[in-house]
mmCIF file of C-alpha atoms in Angstrom:
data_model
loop_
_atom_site.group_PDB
_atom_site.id
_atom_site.type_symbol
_atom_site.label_atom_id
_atom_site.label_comp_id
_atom_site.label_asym_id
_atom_site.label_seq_id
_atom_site.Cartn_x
_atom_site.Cartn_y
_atom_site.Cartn_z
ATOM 1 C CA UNK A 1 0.000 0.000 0.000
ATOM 2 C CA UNK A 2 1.135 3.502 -1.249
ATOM 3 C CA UNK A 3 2.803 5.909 1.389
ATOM 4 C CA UNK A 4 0.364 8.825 2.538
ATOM 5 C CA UNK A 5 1.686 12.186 0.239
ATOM 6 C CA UNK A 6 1.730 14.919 1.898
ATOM 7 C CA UNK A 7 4.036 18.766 0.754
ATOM 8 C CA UNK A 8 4.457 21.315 2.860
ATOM 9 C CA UNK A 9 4.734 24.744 2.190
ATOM 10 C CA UNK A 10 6.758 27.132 3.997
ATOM 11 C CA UNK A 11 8.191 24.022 5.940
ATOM 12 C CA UNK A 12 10.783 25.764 7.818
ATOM 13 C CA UNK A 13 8.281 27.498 10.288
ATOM 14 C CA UNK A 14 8.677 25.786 13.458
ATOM 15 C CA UNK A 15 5.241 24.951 13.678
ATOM 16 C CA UNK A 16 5.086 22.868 9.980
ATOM 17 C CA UNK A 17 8.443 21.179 11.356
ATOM 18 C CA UNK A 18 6.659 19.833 14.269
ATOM 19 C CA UNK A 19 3.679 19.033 12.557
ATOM 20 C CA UNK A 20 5.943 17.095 9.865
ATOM 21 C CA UNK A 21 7.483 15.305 12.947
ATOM 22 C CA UNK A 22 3.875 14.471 14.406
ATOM 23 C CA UNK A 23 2.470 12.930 11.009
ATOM 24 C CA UNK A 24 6.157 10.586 10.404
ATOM 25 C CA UNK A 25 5.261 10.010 14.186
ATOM 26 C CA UNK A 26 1.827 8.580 12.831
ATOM 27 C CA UNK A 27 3.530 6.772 9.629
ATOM 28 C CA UNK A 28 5.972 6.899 7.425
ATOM 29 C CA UNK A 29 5.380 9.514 4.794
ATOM 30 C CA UNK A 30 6.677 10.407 1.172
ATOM 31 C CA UNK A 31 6.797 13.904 2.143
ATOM 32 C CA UNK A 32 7.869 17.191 -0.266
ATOM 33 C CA UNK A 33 9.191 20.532 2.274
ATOM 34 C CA UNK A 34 8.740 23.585 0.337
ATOM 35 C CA UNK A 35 10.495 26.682 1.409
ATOM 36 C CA UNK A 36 13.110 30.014 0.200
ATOM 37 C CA UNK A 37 16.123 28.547 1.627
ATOM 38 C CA UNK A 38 17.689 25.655 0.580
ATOM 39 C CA UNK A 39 20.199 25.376 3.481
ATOM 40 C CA UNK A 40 16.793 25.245 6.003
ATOM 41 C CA UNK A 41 15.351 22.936 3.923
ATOM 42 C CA UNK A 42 18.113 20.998 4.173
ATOM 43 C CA UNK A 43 18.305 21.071 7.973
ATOM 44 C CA UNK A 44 14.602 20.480 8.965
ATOM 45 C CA UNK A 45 14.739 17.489 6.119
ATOM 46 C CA UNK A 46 17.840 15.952 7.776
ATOM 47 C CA UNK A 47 16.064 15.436 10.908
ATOM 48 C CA UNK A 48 13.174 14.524 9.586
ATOM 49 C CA UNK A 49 14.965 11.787 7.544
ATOM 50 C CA UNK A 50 16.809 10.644 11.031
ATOM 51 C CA UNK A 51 13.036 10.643 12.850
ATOM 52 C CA UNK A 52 11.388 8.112 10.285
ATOM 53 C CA UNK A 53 14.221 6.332 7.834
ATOM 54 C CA UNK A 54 11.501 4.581 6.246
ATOM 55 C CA UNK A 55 9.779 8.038 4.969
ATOM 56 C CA UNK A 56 10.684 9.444 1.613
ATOM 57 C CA UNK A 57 11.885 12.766 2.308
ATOM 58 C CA UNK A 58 12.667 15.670 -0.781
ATOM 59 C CA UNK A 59 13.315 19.550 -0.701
ATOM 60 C CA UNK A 60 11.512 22.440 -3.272
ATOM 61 C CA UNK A 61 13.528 26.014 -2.681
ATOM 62 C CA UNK A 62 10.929 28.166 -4.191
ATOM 63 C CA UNK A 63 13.010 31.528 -4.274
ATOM 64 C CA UNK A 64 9.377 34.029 -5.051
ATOM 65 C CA UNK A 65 6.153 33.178 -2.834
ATOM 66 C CA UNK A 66 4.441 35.642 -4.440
ATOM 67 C CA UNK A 67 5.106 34.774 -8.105
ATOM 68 C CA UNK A 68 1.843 33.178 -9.214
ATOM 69 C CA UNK A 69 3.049 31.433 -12.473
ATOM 70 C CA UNK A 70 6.424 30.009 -10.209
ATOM 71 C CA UNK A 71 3.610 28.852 -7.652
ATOM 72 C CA UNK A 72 1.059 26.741 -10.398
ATOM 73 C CA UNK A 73 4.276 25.557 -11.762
ATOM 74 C CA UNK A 74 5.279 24.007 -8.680
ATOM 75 C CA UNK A 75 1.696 22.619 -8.194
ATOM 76 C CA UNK A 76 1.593 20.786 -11.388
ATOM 77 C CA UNK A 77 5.292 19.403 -11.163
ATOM 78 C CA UNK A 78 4.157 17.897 -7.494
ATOM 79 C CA UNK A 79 1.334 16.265 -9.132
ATOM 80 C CA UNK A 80 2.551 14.595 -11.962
ATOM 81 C CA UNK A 81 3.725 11.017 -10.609
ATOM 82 C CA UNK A 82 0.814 11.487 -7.541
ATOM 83 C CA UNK A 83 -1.816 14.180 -6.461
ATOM 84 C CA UNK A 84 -0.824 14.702 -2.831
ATOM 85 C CA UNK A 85 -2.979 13.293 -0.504
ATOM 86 C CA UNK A 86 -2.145 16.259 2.023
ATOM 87 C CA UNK A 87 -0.844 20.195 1.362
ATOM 88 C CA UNK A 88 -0.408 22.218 4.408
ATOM 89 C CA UNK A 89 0.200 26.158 3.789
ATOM 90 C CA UNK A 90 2.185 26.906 6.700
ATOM 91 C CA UNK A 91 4.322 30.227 5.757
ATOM 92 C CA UNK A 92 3.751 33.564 7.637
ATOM 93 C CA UNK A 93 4.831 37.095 8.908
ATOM 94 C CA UNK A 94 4.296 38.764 12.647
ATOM 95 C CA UNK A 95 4.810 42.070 11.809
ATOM 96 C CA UNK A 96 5.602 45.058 14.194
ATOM 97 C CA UNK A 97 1.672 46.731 13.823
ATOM 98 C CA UNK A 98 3.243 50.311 14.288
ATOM 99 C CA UNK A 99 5.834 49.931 11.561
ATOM 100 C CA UNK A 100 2.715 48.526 9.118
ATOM 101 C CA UNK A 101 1.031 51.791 10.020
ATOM 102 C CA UNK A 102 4.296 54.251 9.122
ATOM 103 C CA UNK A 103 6.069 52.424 6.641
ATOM 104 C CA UNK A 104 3.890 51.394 3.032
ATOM 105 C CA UNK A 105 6.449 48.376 2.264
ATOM 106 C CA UNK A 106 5.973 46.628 5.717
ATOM 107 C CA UNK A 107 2.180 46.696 5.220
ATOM 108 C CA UNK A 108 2.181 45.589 1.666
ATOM 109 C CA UNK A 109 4.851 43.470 2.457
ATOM 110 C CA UNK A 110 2.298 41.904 5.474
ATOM 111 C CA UNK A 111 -0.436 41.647 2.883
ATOM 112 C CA UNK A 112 1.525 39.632 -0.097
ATOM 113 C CA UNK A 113 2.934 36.889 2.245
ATOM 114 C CA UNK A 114 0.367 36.417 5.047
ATOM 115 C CA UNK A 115 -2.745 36.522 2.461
ATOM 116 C CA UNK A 116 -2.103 36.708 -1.509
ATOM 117 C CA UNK A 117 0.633 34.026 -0.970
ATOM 118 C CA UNK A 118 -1.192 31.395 0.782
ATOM 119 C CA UNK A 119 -4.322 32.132 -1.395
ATOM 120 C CA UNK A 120 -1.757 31.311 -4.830
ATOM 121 C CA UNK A 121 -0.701 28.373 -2.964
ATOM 122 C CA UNK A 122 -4.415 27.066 -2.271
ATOM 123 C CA UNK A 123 -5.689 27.998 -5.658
ATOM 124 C CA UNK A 124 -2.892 26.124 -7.274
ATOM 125 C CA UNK A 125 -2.682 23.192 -5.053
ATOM 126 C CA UNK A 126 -7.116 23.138 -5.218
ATOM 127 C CA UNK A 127 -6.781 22.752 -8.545
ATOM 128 C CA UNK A 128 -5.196 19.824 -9.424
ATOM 129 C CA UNK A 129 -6.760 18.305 -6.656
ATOM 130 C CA UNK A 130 -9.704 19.030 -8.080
ATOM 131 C CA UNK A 131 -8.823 17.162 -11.085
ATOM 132 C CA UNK A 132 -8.284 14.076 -9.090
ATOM 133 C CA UNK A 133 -11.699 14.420 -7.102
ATOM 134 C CA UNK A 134 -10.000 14.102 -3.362
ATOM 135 C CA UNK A 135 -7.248 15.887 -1.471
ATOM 136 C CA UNK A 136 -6.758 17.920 1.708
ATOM 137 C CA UNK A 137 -5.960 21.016 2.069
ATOM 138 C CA UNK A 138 -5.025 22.938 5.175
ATOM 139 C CA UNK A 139 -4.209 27.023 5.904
ATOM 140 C CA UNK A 140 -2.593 28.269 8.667
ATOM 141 C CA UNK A 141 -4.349 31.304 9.113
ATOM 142 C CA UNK A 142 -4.477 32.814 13.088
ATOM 143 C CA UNK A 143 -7.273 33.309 15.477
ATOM 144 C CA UNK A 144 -6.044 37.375 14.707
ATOM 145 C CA UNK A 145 -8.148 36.718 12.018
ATOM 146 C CA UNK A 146 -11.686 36.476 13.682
ATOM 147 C CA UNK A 147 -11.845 40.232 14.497
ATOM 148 C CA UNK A 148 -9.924 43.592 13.929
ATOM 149 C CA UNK A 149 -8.391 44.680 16.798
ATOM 150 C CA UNK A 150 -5.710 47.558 17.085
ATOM 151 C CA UNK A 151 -2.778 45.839 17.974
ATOM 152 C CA UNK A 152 -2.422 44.188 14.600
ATOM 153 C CA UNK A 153 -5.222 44.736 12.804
ATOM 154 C CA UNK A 154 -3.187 44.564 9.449
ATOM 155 C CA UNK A 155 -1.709 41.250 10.707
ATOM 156 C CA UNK A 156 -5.536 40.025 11.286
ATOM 157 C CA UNK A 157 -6.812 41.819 8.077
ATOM 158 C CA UNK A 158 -4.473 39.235 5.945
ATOM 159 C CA UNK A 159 -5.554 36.377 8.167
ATOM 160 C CA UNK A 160 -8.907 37.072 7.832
ATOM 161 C CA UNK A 161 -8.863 37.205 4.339
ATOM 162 C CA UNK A 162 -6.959 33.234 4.195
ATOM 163 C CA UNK A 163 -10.250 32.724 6.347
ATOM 164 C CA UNK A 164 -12.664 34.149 4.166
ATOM 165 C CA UNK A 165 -10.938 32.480 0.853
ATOM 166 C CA UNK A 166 -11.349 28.937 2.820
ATOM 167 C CA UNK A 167 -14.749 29.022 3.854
ATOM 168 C CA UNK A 168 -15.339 29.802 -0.077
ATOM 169 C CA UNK A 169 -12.910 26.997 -1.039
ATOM 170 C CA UNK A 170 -15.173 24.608 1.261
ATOM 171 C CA UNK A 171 -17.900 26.048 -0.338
ATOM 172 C CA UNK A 172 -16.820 25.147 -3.412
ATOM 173 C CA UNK A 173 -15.485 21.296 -2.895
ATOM 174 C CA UNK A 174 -18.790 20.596 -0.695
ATOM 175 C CA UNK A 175 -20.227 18.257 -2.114
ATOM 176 C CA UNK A 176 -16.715 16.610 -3.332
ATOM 177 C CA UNK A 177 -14.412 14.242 -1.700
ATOM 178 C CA UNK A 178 -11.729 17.424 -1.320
ATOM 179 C CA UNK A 179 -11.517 18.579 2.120
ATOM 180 C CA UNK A 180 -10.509 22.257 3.130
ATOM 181 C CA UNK A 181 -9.333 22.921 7.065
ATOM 182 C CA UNK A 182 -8.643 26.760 8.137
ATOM 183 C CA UNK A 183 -6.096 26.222 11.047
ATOM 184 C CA UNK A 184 -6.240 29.228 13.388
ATOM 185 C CA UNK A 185 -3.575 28.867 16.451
ATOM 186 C CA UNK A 186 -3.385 30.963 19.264
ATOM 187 C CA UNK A 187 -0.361 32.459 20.452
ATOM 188 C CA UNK A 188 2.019 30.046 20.219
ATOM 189 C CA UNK A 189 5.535 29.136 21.310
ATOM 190 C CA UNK A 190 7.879 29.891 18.324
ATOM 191 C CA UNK A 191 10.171 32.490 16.760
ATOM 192 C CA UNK A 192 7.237 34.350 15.359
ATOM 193 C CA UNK A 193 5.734 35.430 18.570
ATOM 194 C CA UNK A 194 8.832 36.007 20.563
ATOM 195 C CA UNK A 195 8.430 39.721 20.995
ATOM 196 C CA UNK A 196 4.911 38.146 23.062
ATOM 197 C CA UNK A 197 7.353 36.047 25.076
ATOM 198 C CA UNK A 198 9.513 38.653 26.376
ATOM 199 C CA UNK A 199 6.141 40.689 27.610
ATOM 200 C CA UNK A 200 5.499 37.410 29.426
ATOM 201 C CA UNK A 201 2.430 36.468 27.456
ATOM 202 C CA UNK A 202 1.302 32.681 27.675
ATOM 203 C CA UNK A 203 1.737 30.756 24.694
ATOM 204 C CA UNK A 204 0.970 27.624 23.656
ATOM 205 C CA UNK A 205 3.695 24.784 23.517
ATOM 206 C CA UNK A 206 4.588 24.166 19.501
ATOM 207 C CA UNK A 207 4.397 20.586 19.464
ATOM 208 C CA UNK A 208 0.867 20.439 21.438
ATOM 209 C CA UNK A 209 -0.419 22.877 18.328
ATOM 210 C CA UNK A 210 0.926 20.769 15.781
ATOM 211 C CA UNK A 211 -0.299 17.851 17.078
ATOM 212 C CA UNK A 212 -4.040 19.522 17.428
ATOM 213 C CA UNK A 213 -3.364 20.405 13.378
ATOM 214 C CA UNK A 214 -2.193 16.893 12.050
ATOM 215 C CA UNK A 215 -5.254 15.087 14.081
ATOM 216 C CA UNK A 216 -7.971 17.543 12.662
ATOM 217 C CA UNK A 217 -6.204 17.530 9.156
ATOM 218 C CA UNK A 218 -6.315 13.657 9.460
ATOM 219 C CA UNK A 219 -9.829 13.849 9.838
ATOM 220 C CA UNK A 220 -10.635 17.017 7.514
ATOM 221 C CA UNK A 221 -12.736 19.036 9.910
ATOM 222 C CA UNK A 222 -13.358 21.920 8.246
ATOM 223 C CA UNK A 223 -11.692 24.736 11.081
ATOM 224 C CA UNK A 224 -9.391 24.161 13.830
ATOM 225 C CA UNK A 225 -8.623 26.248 16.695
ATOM 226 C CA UNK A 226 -5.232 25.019 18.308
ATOM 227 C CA UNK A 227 -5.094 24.794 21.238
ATOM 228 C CA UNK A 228 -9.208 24.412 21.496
ATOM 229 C CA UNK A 229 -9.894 26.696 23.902
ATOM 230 C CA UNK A 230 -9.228 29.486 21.492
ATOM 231 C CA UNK A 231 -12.309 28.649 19.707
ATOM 232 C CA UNK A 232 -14.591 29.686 22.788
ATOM 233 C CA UNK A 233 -12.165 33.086 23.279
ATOM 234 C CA UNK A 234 -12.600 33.966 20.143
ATOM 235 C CA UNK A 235 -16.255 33.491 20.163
ATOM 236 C CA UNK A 236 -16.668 35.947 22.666
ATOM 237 C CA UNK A 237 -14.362 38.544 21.075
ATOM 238 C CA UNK A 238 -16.487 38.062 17.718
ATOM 239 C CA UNK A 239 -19.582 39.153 19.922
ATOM 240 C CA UNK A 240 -18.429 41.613 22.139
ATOM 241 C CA UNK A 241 -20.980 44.755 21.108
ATOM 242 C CA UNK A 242 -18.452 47.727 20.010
ATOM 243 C CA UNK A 243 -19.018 49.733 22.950
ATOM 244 C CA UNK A 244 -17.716 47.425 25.065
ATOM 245 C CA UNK A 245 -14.709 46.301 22.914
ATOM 246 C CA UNK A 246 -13.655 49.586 22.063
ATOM 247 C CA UNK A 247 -12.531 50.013 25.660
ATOM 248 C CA UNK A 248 -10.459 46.994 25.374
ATOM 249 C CA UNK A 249 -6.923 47.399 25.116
ATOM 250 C CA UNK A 250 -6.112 44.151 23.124
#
């Protein structure tokens, strides 16, 4: 029986590293790790390789995350053998909220690789999985998404838009065997929220995240917060009349 497929995409986040880990925990996996930087790649595919010698591991540098053509390219060379059973769209950018309000680059800049990038990605990778009537496929977007707030409301704007472009993409493979999951972590342990470290905010351990992601993309539920709780917070936040979350200083 044929190895699960899974690629990665921005796979030298911490977070898609530890959920690659969890799913060769699972079962040995023929597994493609998309990312810029071919010396990271290298690195987070040498462990991986170490973790579960019986997986087929292979590197993609993909230089441009924004170049659209670059991006169906790479969707269509992926699928030519094998339509990937899994693609995870795990790439990001925390920015400083201040400098997105001052400087133009740093917002656009926010924009291209936390929401047009992913959505390129998803298109491409929807696609051809289209074409082969099953797949799923799984954004990392951010509970920032569920509701402007001014601490990083262009951070939230670009994750809100991944959200909005999944619950279409659901929309559109409903009554298909292809299975869209928005992923929304909380604040969680990793390089991208250390600035919320240092201000001694509570975040979430990375591998207890990932492992929330892998089980829910395992079993293509269509949104998962990670850790759970975050769906309940976030509820509240979403219904919070304005008057009252005006005041907040969040």
């Amino acid at each position: 029986m044929a190895k699960k497929y899974l690629v990665i995409v921005g796979a030298t986040s911490l977070m898609a590293e530890h959920c690659a880990r969890r799913w060769l925990e699972l079962e040995p996996c023929d597994m493609v790790l998309v990312g810029r930087h071919g010396d990271r790649l290298e690195a987070v595919a040498a462990d991986l390789r170490v973790r579960s010698p019986e997986a087929l591991i292979s590197t993609v540098v993909l230089e441009d995350f924004t170049d659209a053509k670059a991006i169906a390219g790479l969707a269509e060379t992926l699928s030519q053998v094998r339509v990937p059973d899994m693609v995870l769209i795990a790439h990001g950018h925390l920015p400083d909220q201040q400098q997105c309000q001052t400087d133009p680059d740093v917002c656009r800049a926010t924009i291209m690789i936390n929401a047009v990038s992913p959505v390129l990605f998803a298109e491409a990778f929807a696609g051809v999985m289209q074409k082969a009537g099953r797949g799923t496929l799984g954004l990392i977007g951010s509970v920032a998404g569920d509701r402007g707030r001014r601490s990083n409301y262009v951070y939230g704007a670009s994750k809100g838009m991944v959200a909005r472009y999944a619950e279409g993409l659901q929309h559109r493979f409903a009554q298909t065997d292809v299975r869209v999951v928005m992923i929304k972590p909380g604040p969680t342990d990793t390089p991208m929220a250390s600035d919320f470290k240092a201000k001694g905010m509570k975040l979430a351990p990375v591998d207890e995240v990932a492992a929330v992601i892998v089980n829910g993309m395992n079993r293509g539920v269509r949104t998962i917060y990670a850790p759970g709780r975050w769906r309940y917070i976030m509820c509240i936040i979403r219904h919070l009349p304005f008057f009252v979350f005006g005041r907040l200083d969040i």
